[in-house]
mmCIF file of C-alpha atoms and ligand atoms in Angstrom:
data_model
loop_
_atom_site.group_PDB
_atom_site.id
_atom_site.type_symbol
_atom_site.label_atom_id
_atom_site.label_comp_id
_atom_site.label_asym_id
_atom_site.label_seq_id
_atom_site.Cartn_x
_atom_site.Cartn_y
_atom_site.Cartn_z
ATOM 1 C CA VAL A 1 148.651 -100.831 -38.680
ATOM 2 C CA PHE A 2 145.338 -99.705 -40.123
ATOM 3 C CA ALA A 3 144.337 -103.096 -41.529
ATOM 4 C CA LYS A 4 141.175 -104.598 -40.080
ATOM 5 C CA PRO A 5 141.901 -107.184 -37.358
ATOM 6 C CA ALA A 6 141.512 -110.732 -38.687
ATOM 7 C CA SER A 7 138.583 -111.383 -36.353
ATOM 8 C CA ALA A 8 136.610 -108.502 -37.862
ATOM 9 C CA VAL A 9 137.144 -109.907 -41.351
ATOM 10 C CA THR A 10 136.508 -113.587 -40.618
ATOM 11 C CA ALA A 11 133.924 -113.364 -37.806
ATOM 12 C CA PRO A 12 130.711 -115.018 -38.989
ATOM 13 C CA LYS A 13 127.659 -112.799 -39.188
ATOM 14 C CA ALA A 14 125.314 -113.142 -36.238
ATOM 15 C CA PRO A 15 122.583 -115.592 -37.225
ATOM 16 C CA SER A 16 119.388 -113.909 -38.248
ATOM 17 C CA VAL A 17 116.493 -114.343 -35.836
ATOM 18 C CA GLU A 18 114.378 -117.284 -36.992
ATOM 19 C CA GLY A 19 110.748 -117.250 -35.968
ATOM 20 C CA SER A 20 109.510 -114.767 -33.366
ATOM 21 C CA THR A 21 107.334 -113.090 -35.976
ATOM 22 C CA ILE A 22 104.117 -111.583 -34.611
ATOM 23 C CA LEU A 23 101.380 -113.596 -36.346
ATOM 24 C CA HIS A 24 98.313 -112.073 -34.787
ATOM 25 C CA LYS A 25 97.368 -109.262 -32.423
ATOM 26 C CA ARG A 26 94.150 -108.630 -30.504
ATOM 27 C CA ILE A 27 93.227 -105.841 -28.112
ATOM 28 C CA LEU A 28 91.816 -107.470 -24.964
ATOM 29 C CA ALA A 29 91.196 -104.373 -22.855
ATOM 30 C CA PRO A 30 92.380 -100.751 -22.812
ATOM 31 C CA GLY A 31 96.197 -100.970 -22.731
ATOM 32 C CA THR A 32 96.322 -104.775 -22.856
ATOM 33 C CA VAL A 33 97.014 -106.768 -26.018
ATOM 34 C CA LEU A 34 97.337 -110.425 -26.941
ATOM 35 C CA LEU A 35 100.211 -111.302 -29.273
ATOM 36 C CA GLU A 36 100.467 -114.640 -31.069
ATOM 37 C CA VAL A 37 104.156 -115.154 -31.797
ATOM 38 C CA GLU A 38 105.790 -117.734 -34.079
ATOM 39 C CA ALA A 39 108.008 -119.810 -31.766
ATOM 40 C CA PRO A 40 107.850 -123.535 -32.653
ATOM 41 C CA LEU A 41 110.579 -124.658 -30.247
ATOM 42 C CA ILE A 42 108.939 -122.933 -27.264
ATOM 43 C CA GLN A 43 105.496 -124.142 -28.342
ATOM 44 C CA ARG A 44 106.693 -127.770 -28.177
ATOM 45 C CA ARG A 45 108.219 -127.522 -24.700
ATOM 46 C CA TRP A 46 106.343 -125.006 -22.528
ATOM 47 C CA LYS A 47 104.231 -125.822 -19.498
ATOM 48 C CA PRO A 48 101.749 -123.677 -17.507
ATOM 49 C CA GLY A 49 103.497 -121.315 -15.100
ATOM 50 C CA GLN A 50 106.545 -120.802 -17.344
ATOM 51 C CA PHE A 51 107.498 -117.569 -19.057
ATOM 52 C CA VAL A 52 109.691 -116.035 -21.764
ATOM 53 C CA ILE A 53 112.141 -113.144 -21.726
ATOM 54 C CA LEU A 54 111.968 -110.964 -24.803
ATOM 55 C CA ARG A 55 113.284 -107.793 -26.355
ATOM 56 C CA PRO A 56 110.763 -106.116 -28.663
ATOM 57 C CA THR A 57 113.530 -104.232 -30.537
ATOM 58 C CA ALA A 58 117.307 -104.571 -30.672
ATOM 59 C CA ALA A 59 117.652 -101.405 -28.549
ATOM 60 C CA SER A 60 115.243 -102.618 -25.852
ATOM 61 C CA GLU A 61 115.850 -104.033 -22.401
ATOM 62 C CA ARG A 62 114.602 -107.550 -21.664
ATOM 63 C CA ILE A 63 111.202 -108.140 -20.059
ATOM 64 C CA PRO A 64 109.547 -111.352 -18.837
ATOM 65 C CA LEU A 65 106.065 -112.339 -20.018
ATOM 66 C CA THR A 66 104.048 -115.408 -19.081
ATOM 67 C CA LEU A 67 103.339 -118.120 -21.641
ATOM 68 C CA VAL A 68 99.553 -118.072 -21.850
ATOM 69 C CA ASP A 69 98.753 -120.584 -24.594
ATOM 70 C CA SER A 70 100.122 -122.215 -27.745
ATOM 71 C CA ASN A 71 99.042 -123.582 -31.103
ATOM 72 C CA ALA A 72 100.817 -126.684 -32.438
ATOM 73 C CA GLU A 73 99.562 -126.284 -36.026
ATOM 74 C CA ARG A 74 100.862 -122.736 -36.246
ATOM 75 C CA GLY A 75 103.982 -123.384 -34.147
ATOM 76 C CA SER A 76 103.062 -120.360 -32.065
ATOM 77 C CA VAL A 77 102.754 -119.180 -28.480
ATOM 78 C CA THR A 78 100.410 -116.594 -27.010
ATOM 79 C CA LEU A 79 101.581 -113.724 -24.823
ATOM 80 C CA ILE A 80 99.519 -111.010 -23.168
ATOM 81 C CA VAL A 81 101.098 -107.671 -22.426
ATOM 82 C CA GLN A 82 99.847 -104.748 -20.412
ATOM 83 C CA ALA A 83 101.376 -101.447 -21.552
ATOM 84 C CA LEU A 84 102.878 -100.206 -18.300
ATOM 85 C CA GLY A 85 106.281 -98.593 -18.873
ATOM 86 C CA LYS A 86 108.512 -98.098 -21.896
ATOM 87 C CA THR A 87 109.309 -101.689 -22.901
ATOM 88 C CA SER A 88 105.836 -103.122 -22.431
ATOM 89 C CA ARG A 89 104.490 -100.188 -24.482
ATOM 90 C CA VAL A 90 107.005 -100.840 -27.274
ATOM 91 C CA THR A 91 106.055 -104.543 -27.178
ATOM 92 C CA SER A 92 102.332 -103.900 -27.311
ATOM 93 C CA ALA A 93 102.810 -101.475 -30.214
ATOM 94 C CA LEU A 94 104.284 -104.261 -32.422
ATOM 95 C CA GLU A 95 102.079 -105.304 -35.317
ATOM 96 C CA PRO A 96 101.575 -108.626 -37.165
ATOM 97 C CA GLY A 97 104.476 -109.249 -39.562
ATOM 98 C CA GLN A 98 107.038 -107.567 -37.308
ATOM 99 C CA LYS A 99 109.653 -109.672 -35.518
ATOM 100 C CA LEU A 100 110.741 -109.565 -31.901
ATOM 101 C CA ALA A 101 114.483 -108.823 -31.571
ATOM 102 C CA SER A 102 114.865 -111.809 -29.243
ATOM 103 C CA LEU A 103 112.740 -114.367 -27.477
ATOM 104 C CA LEU A 104 114.077 -116.821 -24.894
ATOM 105 C CA GLY A 105 112.086 -119.602 -23.254
ATOM 106 C CA PRO A 106 110.446 -121.523 -21.834
ATOM 107 C CA LEU A 107 111.946 -120.272 -18.560
ATOM 108 C CA GLY A 108 111.241 -121.002 -14.895
ATOM 109 C CA GLN A 109 109.689 -124.013 -13.241
ATOM 110 C CA ALA A 110 106.286 -125.197 -14.376
ATOM 111 C CA ALA A 111 103.403 -124.786 -11.926
ATOM 112 C CA HIS A 112 102.970 -127.798 -9.656
ATOM 113 C CA ILE A 113 99.745 -129.443 -10.856
ATOM 114 C CA GLU A 114 98.137 -132.305 -8.913
ATOM 115 C CA ARG A 115 94.680 -133.725 -8.311
ATOM 116 C CA LEU A 116 93.814 -132.171 -4.947
ATOM 117 C CA GLY A 117 90.076 -131.457 -4.873
ATOM 118 C CA THR A 118 88.854 -127.871 -4.925
ATOM 119 C CA VAL A 119 91.530 -125.453 -6.116
ATOM 120 C CA LEU A 120 91.131 -121.702 -5.747
ATOM 121 C CA CYS A 121 92.842 -119.762 -8.556
ATOM 122 C CA VAL A 122 93.048 -116.077 -7.668
ATOM 123 C CA ALA A 123 94.301 -113.299 -9.948
ATOM 124 C CA GLY A 124 94.327 -109.533 -10.153
ATOM 125 C CA GLY A 125 94.771 -107.415 -13.298
ATOM 126 C CA VAL A 126 97.075 -108.875 -15.954
ATOM 127 C CA GLY A 127 97.784 -111.728 -13.519
ATOM 128 C CA VAL A 128 94.720 -113.364 -15.122
ATOM 129 C CA ALA A 129 97.029 -114.082 -18.106
ATOM 130 C CA GLU A 130 99.206 -116.346 -15.946
ATOM 131 C CA LEU A 131 96.228 -117.784 -14.120
ATOM 132 C CA PHE A 132 94.501 -119.073 -17.252
ATOM 133 C CA PRO A 133 96.934 -121.878 -18.256
ATOM 134 C CA VAL A 134 97.433 -122.885 -14.611
ATOM 135 C CA ALA A 135 93.682 -122.988 -13.905
ATOM 136 C CA ARG A 136 93.135 -124.999 -17.096
ATOM 137 C CA ALA A 137 95.844 -127.500 -16.090
ATOM 138 C CA PHE A 138 94.311 -127.934 -12.604
ATOM 139 C CA GLN A 139 90.873 -128.468 -14.166
ATOM 140 C CA LEU A 140 92.256 -131.017 -16.681
ATOM 141 C CA ALA A 141 93.954 -132.849 -13.791
ATOM 142 C CA GLY A 142 90.490 -133.525 -12.330
ATOM 143 C CA ASN A 143 90.173 -130.704 -9.793
ATOM 144 C CA HIS A 144 87.148 -128.489 -9.160
ATOM 145 C CA VAL A 145 88.674 -125.127 -10.101
ATOM 146 C CA VAL A 146 87.201 -121.906 -8.761
ATOM 147 C CA ALA A 147 88.694 -118.844 -10.493
ATOM 148 C CA LEU A 148 88.384 -115.561 -8.605
ATOM 149 C CA CYS A 149 89.537 -112.627 -10.741
ATOM 150 C CA GLY A 150 89.777 -108.901 -10.219
ATOM 151 C CA ALA A 151 89.747 -106.011 -12.695
ATOM 152 C CA ARG A 152 89.549 -102.239 -12.502
ATOM 153 C CA SER A 153 86.236 -102.161 -14.368
ATOM 154 C CA ALA A 154 84.067 -104.459 -16.531
ATOM 155 C CA GLY A 155 85.875 -103.398 -19.724
ATOM 156 C CA TYR A 156 89.263 -104.287 -18.239
ATOM 157 C CA ARG A 157 88.451 -107.979 -17.718
ATOM 158 C CA ILE A 158 90.633 -110.286 -19.812
ATOM 159 C CA LEU A 159 90.177 -113.963 -20.836
ATOM 160 C CA ASP A 160 86.645 -113.998 -19.402
ATOM 161 C CA GLU A 161 85.216 -116.268 -22.144
ATOM 162 C CA GLU A 162 88.259 -118.550 -22.140
ATOM 163 C CA LEU A 163 88.140 -119.032 -18.362
ATOM 164 C CA ARG A 164 84.372 -119.474 -18.332
ATOM 165 C CA ALA A 165 84.692 -122.283 -20.891
ATOM 166 C CA THR A 166 87.436 -123.971 -18.881
ATOM 167 C CA VAL A 167 86.947 -123.865 -15.114
ATOM 168 C CA ALA A 168 84.111 -125.070 -12.871
ATOM 169 C CA GLU A 169 83.352 -121.617 -11.412
ATOM 170 C CA LEU A 170 84.408 -118.112 -12.416
ATOM 171 C CA HIS A 171 83.675 -114.984 -10.364
ATOM 172 C CA TRP A 172 84.785 -111.402 -10.915
ATOM 173 C CA ALA A 173 85.270 -108.387 -8.693
ATOM 174 C CA THR A 174 85.615 -104.905 -10.172
ATOM 175 C CA ASP A 175 86.894 -101.818 -8.368
ATOM 176 C CA ASP A 176 83.933 -99.757 -9.625
ATOM 177 C CA GLY A 177 81.280 -102.468 -9.284
ATOM 178 C CA THR A 178 80.508 -102.563 -13.039
ATOM 179 C CA HIS A 179 80.751 -106.383 -13.083
ATOM 180 C CA GLY A 180 80.483 -108.913 -10.267
ATOM 181 C CA LEU A 181 81.377 -107.939 -6.727
ATOM 182 C CA ASN A 182 82.072 -104.266 -6.053
ATOM 183 C CA GLY A 183 85.551 -104.437 -4.533
ATOM 184 C CA ASN A 184 88.904 -106.089 -5.045
ATOM 185 C CA VAL A 185 89.710 -109.739 -5.509
ATOM 186 C CA VAL A 186 90.582 -110.203 -1.827
ATOM 187 C CA ASP A 187 87.065 -108.972 -0.940
ATOM 188 C CA LEU A 188 85.819 -111.549 -3.447
ATOM 189 C CA MET A 189 87.821 -114.278 -1.695
ATOM 190 C CA ARG A 190 86.187 -113.343 1.626
ATOM 191 C CA ALA A 191 82.709 -113.323 0.053
ATOM 192 C CA TRP A 192 83.272 -116.705 -1.602
ATOM 193 C CA TRP A 193 84.679 -118.215 1.604
ATOM 194 C CA ALA A 194 81.663 -116.989 3.604
ATOM 195 C CA VAL A 195 79.519 -119.582 1.790
ATOM 196 C CA ASN A 196 82.148 -122.216 0.910
ATOM 197 C CA ALA A 197 84.410 -122.307 3.990
ATOM 198 C CA GLY A 198 86.448 -125.447 4.487
ATOM 199 C CA GLU A 199 86.181 -126.834 0.972
ATOM 200 C CA VAL A 200 89.510 -125.698 -0.469
ATOM 201 C CA ALA A 201 92.544 -127.981 -0.830
ATOM 202 C CA HIS A 202 94.936 -125.524 -2.459
ATOM 203 C CA ALA A 203 95.192 -121.915 -3.683
ATOM 204 C CA HIS A 204 97.263 -120.318 -6.459
ATOM 205 C CA VAL A 205 97.564 -116.521 -6.428
ATOM 206 C CA ILE A 206 99.052 -114.106 -8.948
ATOM 207 C CA GLY A 207 98.837 -110.339 -9.352
ATOM 208 C CA PRO A 208 100.101 -107.083 -7.873
ATOM 209 C CA ILE A 209 102.281 -107.571 -4.779
ATOM 210 C CA PRO A 210 99.848 -106.011 -2.210
ATOM 211 C CA MET A 211 97.094 -108.257 -3.579
ATOM 212 C CA MET A 212 99.210 -111.418 -3.335
ATOM 213 C CA ARG A 213 100.268 -110.449 0.171
ATOM 214 C CA ALA A 214 96.674 -109.872 1.348
ATOM 215 C CA ALA A 215 95.476 -113.069 -0.365
ATOM 216 C CA ALA A 216 98.248 -115.054 1.343
ATOM 217 C CA GLU A 217 97.340 -113.586 4.757
ATOM 218 C CA LEU A 218 93.757 -114.677 4.224
ATOM 219 C CA THR A 219 94.568 -118.246 3.149
ATOM 220 C CA ARG A 220 96.973 -118.515 6.104
ATOM 221 C CA GLU A 221 93.990 -117.732 8.398
ATOM 222 C CA TRP A 222 91.927 -120.320 6.510
ATOM 223 C CA GLY A 223 94.705 -122.915 6.744
ATOM 224 C CA VAL A 224 94.791 -123.398 2.962
ATOM 225 C CA PRO A 225 98.210 -124.222 1.398
ATOM 226 C CA THR A 226 98.920 -121.471 -1.123
ATOM 227 C CA VAL A 227 101.474 -120.721 -3.813
ATOM 228 C CA ALA A 228 102.133 -117.290 -5.291
ATOM 229 C CA SER A 229 103.623 -116.755 -8.743
ATOM 230 C CA LEU A 230 106.097 -113.942 -8.052
ATOM 231 C CA ASN A 231 106.956 -111.035 -10.345
ATOM 232 C CA PRO A 232 110.375 -109.641 -9.311
ATOM 233 C CA VAL A 233 112.484 -107.641 -11.766
ATOM 234 C CA MET A 234 114.182 -110.096 -14.119
ATOM 235 C CA VAL A 235 117.065 -109.371 -16.451
ATOM 236 C CA ASP A 236 118.616 -112.532 -17.912
ATOM 237 C CA GLY A 237 116.075 -115.080 -16.670
ATOM 238 C CA THR A 238 118.737 -117.764 -16.331
ATOM 239 C CA GLY A 239 119.904 -117.378 -12.726
ATOM 240 C CA MET A 240 123.014 -115.298 -13.406
ATOM 241 C CA CYS A 241 122.273 -111.618 -12.703
ATOM 242 C CA GLY A 242 120.644 -111.868 -9.258
ATOM 243 C CA GLY A 243 117.981 -109.306 -10.206
ATOM 244 C CA CYS A 244 115.089 -111.595 -9.325
ATOM 245 C CA ARG A 245 116.308 -112.549 -5.832
ATOM 246 C CA VAL A 246 113.431 -113.086 -3.396
ATOM 247 C CA THR A 247 113.414 -114.309 0.193
ATOM 248 C CA VAL A 248 111.258 -117.362 0.915
ATOM 249 C CA GLY A 249 111.271 -118.892 4.379
ATOM 250 C CA GLY A 250 114.398 -116.859 5.204
ATOM 251 C CA GLN A 251 116.310 -118.328 2.222
ATOM 252 C CA ALA A 252 117.446 -116.406 -0.860
ATOM 253 C CA ARG A 253 115.835 -117.770 -4.012
ATOM 254 C CA PHE A 254 116.119 -116.782 -7.676
ATOM 255 C CA ALA A 255 112.602 -116.584 -9.039
ATOM 256 C CA CYS A 256 113.644 -117.080 -12.669
ATOM 257 C CA VAL A 257 115.126 -120.536 -12.137
ATOM 258 C CA GLN A 258 113.671 -121.718 -8.795
ATOM 259 C CA GLY A 259 110.257 -120.057 -9.286
ATOM 260 C CA PRO A 260 108.289 -118.061 -10.165
ATOM 261 C CA GLU A 261 105.949 -120.167 -7.967
ATOM 262 C CA PHE A 262 106.717 -120.279 -4.211
ATOM 263 C CA ASP A 263 104.935 -121.029 -0.937
ATOM 264 C CA ALA A 264 103.005 -117.776 -0.484
ATOM 265 C CA HIS A 265 102.996 -118.120 3.320
ATOM 266 C CA GLN A 266 106.820 -118.031 3.358
ATOM 267 C CA VAL A 267 107.436 -115.136 0.917
ATOM 268 C CA ASP A 268 108.890 -111.842 2.191
ATOM 269 C CA PHE A 269 106.465 -109.609 0.256
ATOM 270 C CA GLU A 270 107.787 -106.426 1.858
ATOM 271 C CA GLU A 271 111.270 -107.030 0.460
ATOM 272 C CA LEU A 272 109.800 -107.959 -2.932
ATOM 273 C CA ALA A 273 107.835 -104.680 -3.039
ATOM 274 C CA LEU A 274 110.930 -102.652 -2.098
ATOM 275 C CA ARG A 275 113.128 -104.381 -4.688
ATOM 276 C CA ASN A 276 110.512 -103.898 -7.433
ATOM 277 C CA ARG A 277 110.476 -100.154 -6.741
ATOM 278 C CA ALA A 278 114.286 -99.871 -6.752
ATOM 279 C CA TYR A 279 114.531 -98.507 -10.318
ATOM 280 C CA SER A 280 111.318 -96.452 -10.438
ATOM 281 C CA GLU A 281 113.190 -93.143 -11.048
ATOM 282 C CA GLN A 282 115.000 -94.592 -14.076
ATOM 283 C CA GLU A 283 111.807 -96.307 -15.306
ATOM 284 C CA GLN A 284 109.882 -93.032 -15.166
ATOM 285 C CA ALA A 285 112.694 -91.171 -16.961
ATOM 286 C CA ALA A 286 112.808 -93.870 -19.693
ATOM 287 C CA LEU A 287 109.039 -93.583 -20.175
ATOM 288 C CA ARG A 288 109.176 -89.757 -20.304
ATOM 289 C CA ASP A 289 111.923 -89.843 -22.965
ATOM 290 C CA HIS A 290 110.027 -92.488 -24.941
ATOM 291 C CA GLU A 291 106.782 -90.489 -24.933
ATOM 292 C CA CYS A 292 108.718 -87.368 -25.885
ATOM 293 C CA LEU A 293 110.191 -89.168 -28.952
ATOM 294 C CA ILE A 294 106.719 -90.434 -29.892
ATOM 295 C CA GLY A 295 105.496 -86.840 -29.594
ATOM 296 C CA LEU A 296 108.216 -85.887 -32.086
ATOM 297 C CA GLY A 297 106.964 -88.586 -34.458
ATOM 298 C CA ARG A 298 109.824 -91.012 -33.714
HETATM 299 P P1 FAD B 1 108.945 -100.078 -16.362
HETATM 300 O O1 FAD B 1 108.466 -98.675 -16.343
HETATM 301 O O2 FAD B 1 110.383 -100.334 -16.688
HETATM 302 O O3 FAD B 1 108.623 -100.744 -14.973
HETATM 303 C C1 FAD B 1 107.344 -100.706 -14.375
HETATM 304 C C2 FAD B 1 107.319 -101.755 -13.270
HETATM 305 O O4 FAD B 1 107.356 -103.051 -13.878
HETATM 306 C C3 FAD B 1 108.534 -101.722 -12.343
HETATM 307 O O5 FAD B 1 108.350 -100.852 -11.262
HETATM 308 C C4 FAD B 1 108.712 -103.146 -11.940
HETATM 309 O O6 FAD B 1 107.865 -103.439 -10.856
HETATM 310 C C5 FAD B 1 108.234 -103.916 -13.153
HETATM 311 N N1 FAD B 1 109.362 -104.274 -14.028
HETATM 312 C C6 FAD B 1 110.165 -103.433 -14.714
HETATM 313 N N2 FAD B 1 111.110 -104.106 -15.391
HETATM 314 C C7 FAD B 1 110.909 -105.411 -15.103
HETATM 315 C C8 FAD B 1 111.578 -106.607 -15.484
HETATM 316 N N3 FAD B 1 112.647 -106.600 -16.274
HETATM 317 N N4 FAD B 1 111.111 -107.761 -14.975
HETATM 318 C C9 FAD B 1 110.013 -107.803 -14.177
HETATM 319 N N5 FAD B 1 109.347 -106.711 -13.791
HETATM 320 C C10 FAD B 1 109.786 -105.516 -14.248
HETATM 321 N N6 FAD B 1 103.357 -108.443 -17.566
HETATM 322 C C11 FAD B 1 102.395 -108.578 -18.488
HETATM 323 O O7 FAD B 1 101.855 -107.571 -18.961
HETATM 324 N N7 FAD B 1 102.008 -109.806 -18.934
HETATM 325 C C12 FAD B 1 102.565 -110.954 -18.475
HETATM 326 O O8 FAD B 1 102.205 -112.057 -18.911
HETATM 327 C C13 FAD B 1 103.608 -110.838 -17.498
HETATM 328 N N8 FAD B 1 104.238 -111.934 -17.038
HETATM 329 C C14 FAD B 1 105.275 -111.799 -16.151
HETATM 330 C C15 FAD B 1 105.923 -112.963 -15.730
HETATM 331 C C16 FAD B 1 106.967 -112.885 -14.845
HETATM 332 C C17 FAD B 1 107.663 -114.150 -14.413
HETATM 333 C C18 FAD B 1 107.378 -111.611 -14.347
HETATM 334 C C19 FAD B 1 108.528 -111.535 -13.390
HETATM 335 C C20 FAD B 1 106.742 -110.454 -14.780
HETATM 336 C C21 FAD B 1 105.686 -110.536 -15.681
HETATM 337 N N9 FAD B 1 105.020 -109.401 -16.162
HETATM 338 C C22 FAD B 1 103.997 -109.541 -17.079
HETATM 339 C C23 FAD B 1 105.419 -108.048 -15.748
HETATM 340 C C24 FAD B 1 106.231 -107.388 -16.874
HETATM 341 O O9 FAD B 1 107.452 -108.102 -17.027
HETATM 342 C C25 FAD B 1 106.511 -105.920 -16.501
HETATM 343 O O10 FAD B 1 105.286 -105.237 -16.533
HETATM 344 C C26 FAD B 1 107.461 -105.280 -17.505
HETATM 345 O O11 FAD B 1 108.732 -105.820 -17.361
HETATM 346 C C27 FAD B 1 107.501 -103.771 -17.287
HETATM 347 O O12 FAD B 1 108.511 -103.225 -18.090
HETATM 348 P P2 FAD B 1 108.376 -101.732 -18.627
HETATM 349 O O13 FAD B 1 109.680 -101.320 -19.193
HETATM 350 O O14 FAD B 1 107.209 -101.623 -19.529
HETATM 351 O O15 FAD B 1 108.010 -100.896 -17.330
HETATM 352 FE FE1 FES B 2 118.776 -112.824 -13.406
HETATM 353 FE FE2 FES B 2 116.893 -114.292 -12.246
HETATM 354 S S1 FES B 2 116.659 -112.759 -13.740
HETATM 355 S S2 FES B 2 119.003 -114.240 -11.799
HETATM 356 MG MG1 MG B 3 111.453 -100.893 -18.233
#
């Protein structure tokens, strides 16, 4: 009666996690770090616009992060994480030599890259991390890429050098006016358009939901086809949980498998904003408990 069930005796041990070691870490801005992670299988397959779902520790929830870059010699991929709530803070606190508990990818559809002419790549905050590989791919495909990026302040800009070395034009807006235009990235779009109206074939926008919504309203007025890379709450990233459901052109879509890129003029941004706030009470409680444990030295 008290003998162990056969399955418990014979069950093979779960395979140990191969790869996913943090190889390198760099602070890009206050609260934002770059992690180079060993992931040879993902490195060989990923395309701009795709992402991974990871757990920093075995006790963590899953979070999605964009694939920013890769290195074939090192069999690695680059991720950029902004410490926002509990799990992104735990992720950004990892140090070289430590392993992620799990890493799944590449996920989602790659960005649609074509030779179109002048392409406006617009990003706010950590959205610049997703913008970089997409802007680079558009530039390599023979487009004239204009990157318009927004940050809170000069010291919060990320990937400035990398973008500058890659795209035809790079302009910044900062909320406090410490670099570039004093204002947000939508103000920067208006200012750029005032002298370049009519020249844009396509726009790609990524960032906080109100920013994407305002950018899409503007490009609708301009008559410029626009895609937005959406950031709904994702759990499994494989189309099974329904967490990332968005409405595009009146149709339900799962951003993890059918996106994250969609026609920005068709996206129901109001619903997306509501759904992203759905768990804010639990997220705040998780962060409070986490900070309390850190305060206790744990
Ligand atoms: P919480 O306190 O739990 O949540 C804070 C807010 O983050 C929430 O209100 C919600 O809006 C959002 N969020 C929470 N959980 C999730 C989740 N499981 N999935 C998506 N959003 C969530 N951030 C980066 O810093 N760098 C990136 O490259 C990046 N790429 C992303 C790519 C995609 C396709 C998506 C969907 C999101 C991406 N994000 C990225 C956002 C990142 O996933 C969230 O900041 C992170 O999940 C927050 O988790 P948390 O526990 O730290 O914060
Ligand atoms: Fe579960 Fe997309 S994250 S369906
Ligand atoms: Mg969380």
